[in-house]
Amino acid sequence: TMNAGKTTALLQANHNYRERGMHTFLLTPNLNNRDGENQIKSRVGLKAPAYAFDKKENLYETVFMQHKQQSIDCIFVDEAQFLSKNQVYQLTEVVDRLNIPVLAYGLRNDFQGEPFEGSCYLLNWAESLTEIKTICHCGKKATQVLRVDQNGRPIAKGSQIEIGGNDRYVAVCRVHFKKRDTGPLFIPQMQLDIQTTQ
């Protein structure tokens, strides 16, 4: 779900490959441009350049051409929920035909509890699944996400895709998802004044 550290985990794994002299290829959907074009950036400030693809692009062909120019050791996909069914299949072909591992990071479901197309087929076709967890305001594992308006009130309707961060989405457990309960949204940051004496 949101705020579980998916992008941070992706960038850390990418760093591990590159630190060992391996070549990686990072993919991100071009609609995810809140932090700028052609990059993946986590909420904690880590970032890396990435190839931005659109919904109709053949990712097998894209990876194949890139692999011909520079041998690739691993593919990383951010915001993988935005993949199409065809693109998920194309990435399985990257694994099966080119023998390049693909690590895809994304949300399972949207703010209405409905699965994303990409997530649906990743869950069906992936060889292994790793859940990256975060918690609800009550302390239970968060499995859902609520979309909120500018005043922090939950929104029940709208388009499935709306790019946003902590100002628009709150991760919650199933119980609080059903209640549409976001809990405390904004916790004032404590400001500490440190004075030195001589």
Coordinates of C-alpha atoms in Angstrom, one line a residue:
T1 CA 0.0 0.0 0.0
M2 CA 1.0 3.7 0.1
N3 CA 3.9 4.7 2.3
A4 CA 5.3 1.2 2.7
G5 CA 8.7 2.2 1.3
K6 CA 8.3 0.4 -2.1
T7 CA 10.3 3.0 -4.1
T8 CA 13.0 3.2 -1.4
A9 CA 13.3 -0.6 -1.5
L10 CA 13.6 -0.5 -5.3
L11 CA 16.3 2.1 -5.2
Q12 CA 18.2 0.3 -2.5
A13 CA 18.1 -3.0 -4.5
N14 CA 19.2 -1.1 -7.6
H15 CA 22.1 0.4 -5.7
N16 CA 23.2 -3.1 -4.6
Y17 CA 23.4 -4.3 -8.2
R18 CA 25.2 -1.2 -9.4
E19 CA 27.7 -1.3 -6.5
R20 CA 28.7 -4.7 -7.7
G21 CA 29.4 -3.5 -11.2
M22 CA 26.1 -4.8 -12.7
H23 CA 24.0 -3.0 -15.1
T24 CA 20.3 -2.3 -14.3
F25 CA 17.5 -0.8 -16.3
L26 CA 14.8 1.2 -14.4
L27 CA 11.3 1.6 -15.8
T28 CA 8.6 4.0 -14.6
P29 CA 5.2 4.9 -16.2
N30 CA 5.3 8.3 -17.9
L31 CA 2.1 9.3 -16.0
N32 CA 4.0 9.2 -12.8
N33 CA 5.7 12.6 -13.2
R34 CA 5.1 14.2 -9.9
D35 CA 8.8 14.3 -9.2
G36 CA 10.0 15.1 -12.7
E37 CA 10.3 13.3 -16.0
N38 CA 12.5 10.2 -16.4
Q39 CA 13.3 9.5 -12.8
I40 CA 12.3 7.4 -9.8
K41 CA 12.3 9.3 -6.5
S42 CA 11.3 8.1 -3.1
R43 CA 9.6 10.1 -0.4
V44 CA 12.8 10.0 1.6
G45 CA 14.7 11.8 -1.2
L46 CA 16.5 8.9 -2.9
K47 CA 16.3 9.1 -6.7
A48 CA 17.7 7.5 -9.9
P49 CA 17.3 8.1 -13.6
A50 CA 14.7 5.9 -15.3
Y51 CA 13.1 5.2 -18.7
A52 CA 9.5 6.5 -18.8
F53 CA 7.2 4.3 -20.8
D54 CA 3.6 4.7 -21.9
K55 CA 0.6 2.4 -21.6
K56 CA 0.9 1.1 -25.2
E57 CA 4.7 0.5 -25.3
N58 CA 6.0 -3.0 -25.9
L59 CA 8.3 -3.4 -22.9
Y60 CA 9.8 -6.6 -24.3
E61 CA 11.0 -4.7 -27.4
T62 CA 12.2 -1.8 -25.3
V63 CA 14.3 -4.0 -23.0
F64 CA 15.5 -6.1 -25.9
M65 CA 16.9 -3.1 -27.7
Q66 CA 18.5 -1.7 -24.5
H67 CA 20.0 -5.1 -23.8
K68 CA 21.6 -5.2 -27.3
Q69 CA 23.3 -1.9 -26.6
Q70 CA 24.3 -2.7 -23.0
S71 CA 24.0 -6.1 -21.3
I72 CA 21.3 -5.8 -18.5
D73 CA 21.6 -7.8 -15.3
C74 CA 18.2 -6.7 -13.7
I75 CA 15.1 -4.7 -14.6
F76 CA 13.3 -2.6 -11.9
V77 CA 9.8 -1.4 -12.5
D78 CA 8.3 1.4 -10.2
E79 CA 4.6 2.0 -9.9
A80 CA 3.9 -1.4 -11.5
Q81 CA 0.2 -1.2 -10.9
F82 CA 0.0 1.1 -14.0
L83 CA 1.3 -1.7 -16.3
S84 CA -1.2 -3.1 -18.8
K85 CA -2.0 -6.8 -19.0
N86 CA 0.1 -7.0 -22.2
Q87 CA 3.0 -5.2 -20.5
V88 CA 3.0 -7.6 -17.6
Y89 CA 3.1 -10.5 -20.1
Q90 CA 5.9 -8.8 -22.0
L91 CA 7.9 -8.6 -18.8
T92 CA 7.4 -12.3 -18.3
E93 CA 8.9 -12.7 -21.7
V94 CA 11.9 -10.7 -20.6
V95 CA 12.5 -13.1 -17.8
D96 CA 11.7 -16.3 -19.8
R97 CA 13.4 -15.4 -23.1
L98 CA 16.2 -13.0 -22.2
N99 CA 16.9 -14.5 -18.8
I100 CA 16.9 -11.1 -17.1
P101 CA 15.2 -10.9 -13.7
V102 CA 12.4 -8.3 -13.4
L103 CA 11.5 -6.8 -10.0
A104 CA 8.2 -4.9 -10.1
Y105 CA 7.1 -2.7 -7.2
G106 CA 3.5 -1.4 -7.0
L107 CA 0.2 -1.1 -5.2
R108 CA -2.2 -4.0 -5.1
N109 CA -5.5 -2.0 -5.1
D110 CA -6.8 1.5 -5.5
F111 CA -8.6 3.9 -3.1
Q112 CA -12.0 2.1 -3.7
G113 CA -10.5 -1.4 -2.9
E114 CA -10.4 -2.4 -6.6
P115 CA -7.4 -4.1 -8.1
F116 CA -5.3 -2.3 -10.7
E117 CA -4.9 -4.0 -14.0
G118 CA -1.1 -4.4 -13.7
S119 CA -1.3 -5.6 -10.1
C120 CA -3.9 -8.2 -11.1
Y121 CA -1.7 -9.9 -13.7
L122 CA 1.5 -9.4 -11.6
L123 CA -0.2 -11.3 -8.8
N124 CA -1.3 -14.1 -11.3
W125 CA 2.0 -14.4 -13.2
A126 CA 4.8 -13.5 -10.8
E127 CA 7.1 -16.4 -9.7
S128 CA 7.5 -14.9 -6.2
L129 CA 5.7 -12.2 -4.2
T130 CA 7.1 -10.1 -1.3
E131 CA 4.8 -7.9 0.7
I132 CA 6.3 -4.6 1.9
K133 CA 4.3 -3.6 4.9
T134 CA 3.2 -0.4 6.6
I135 CA 0.8 0.3 9.4
C136 CA -2.6 1.9 9.9
H137 CA -3.0 4.7 12.4
C138 CA -4.4 2.0 14.8
G139 CA -1.2 0.0 14.6
K140 CA -2.6 -2.9 12.5
K141 CA -1.1 -3.8 9.1
A142 CA -2.4 -1.4 6.4
T143 CA -3.8 -3.2 3.4
Q144 CA -5.9 -0.5 1.9
V145 CA -5.6 3.1 0.9
L146 CA -8.0 6.0 1.2
R147 CA -8.0 9.1 -1.1
V148 CA -8.6 12.4 0.7
D149 CA -9.5 15.9 -0.4
Q150 CA -7.6 19.0 0.4
N151 CA -9.3 19.1 3.9
G152 CA -8.3 15.5 4.7
R153 CA -11.8 14.1 4.2
P154 CA -12.1 10.6 2.5
I155 CA -13.2 10.6 -1.1
A156 CA -15.3 7.6 -2.3
K157 CA -15.6 8.4 -6.0
G158 CA -13.3 9.5 -8.8
S159 CA -11.0 8.2 -11.5
Q160 CA -8.9 5.2 -10.5
I161 CA -5.6 7.0 -11.4
E162 CA -4.8 10.2 -9.7
I163 CA -1.1 10.8 -8.9
G164 CA -0.5 12.1 -5.4
G165 CA 1.4 11.5 -2.2
N166 CA 0.8 11.9 1.5
D167 CA -1.4 14.9 0.9
R168 CA -3.9 12.7 -1.1
Y169 CA -3.6 9.2 0.2
V170 CA -3.7 7.5 3.6
A171 CA -2.8 3.9 4.2
V172 CA -5.2 2.1 6.5
C173 CA -6.3 -1.4 7.7
R174 CA -9.4 -3.1 6.3
V175 CA -11.5 -2.1 9.3
H176 CA -10.7 1.6 9.0
F177 CA -11.1 1.4 5.2
K178 CA -14.6 0.2 5.7
K179 CA -15.3 3.0 8.2
R180 CA -13.6 5.6 5.9
D181 CA -11.6 6.5 8.9
T182 CA -8.3 8.2 8.1
G183 CA -7.3 8.8 11.7
P184 CA -5.0 11.7 12.5
L185 CA -3.8 12.9 9.1
F186 CA -1.4 15.7 10.0
I187 CA 0.8 15.6 13.0
P188 CA 2.5 18.9 13.7
Q189 CA 6.2 18.6 13.5
M190 CA 8.0 19.4 16.7
Q191 CA 10.5 22.2 16.3
L192 CA 13.5 22.0 18.6
D193 CA 15.7 25.0 19.3
I194 CA 19.1 24.0 20.3
Q195 CA 21.2 26.7 21.9
T196 CA 24.8 26.4 22.6
T197 CA 26.5 28.1 25.5
Q198 CA 30.2 28.9 25.7

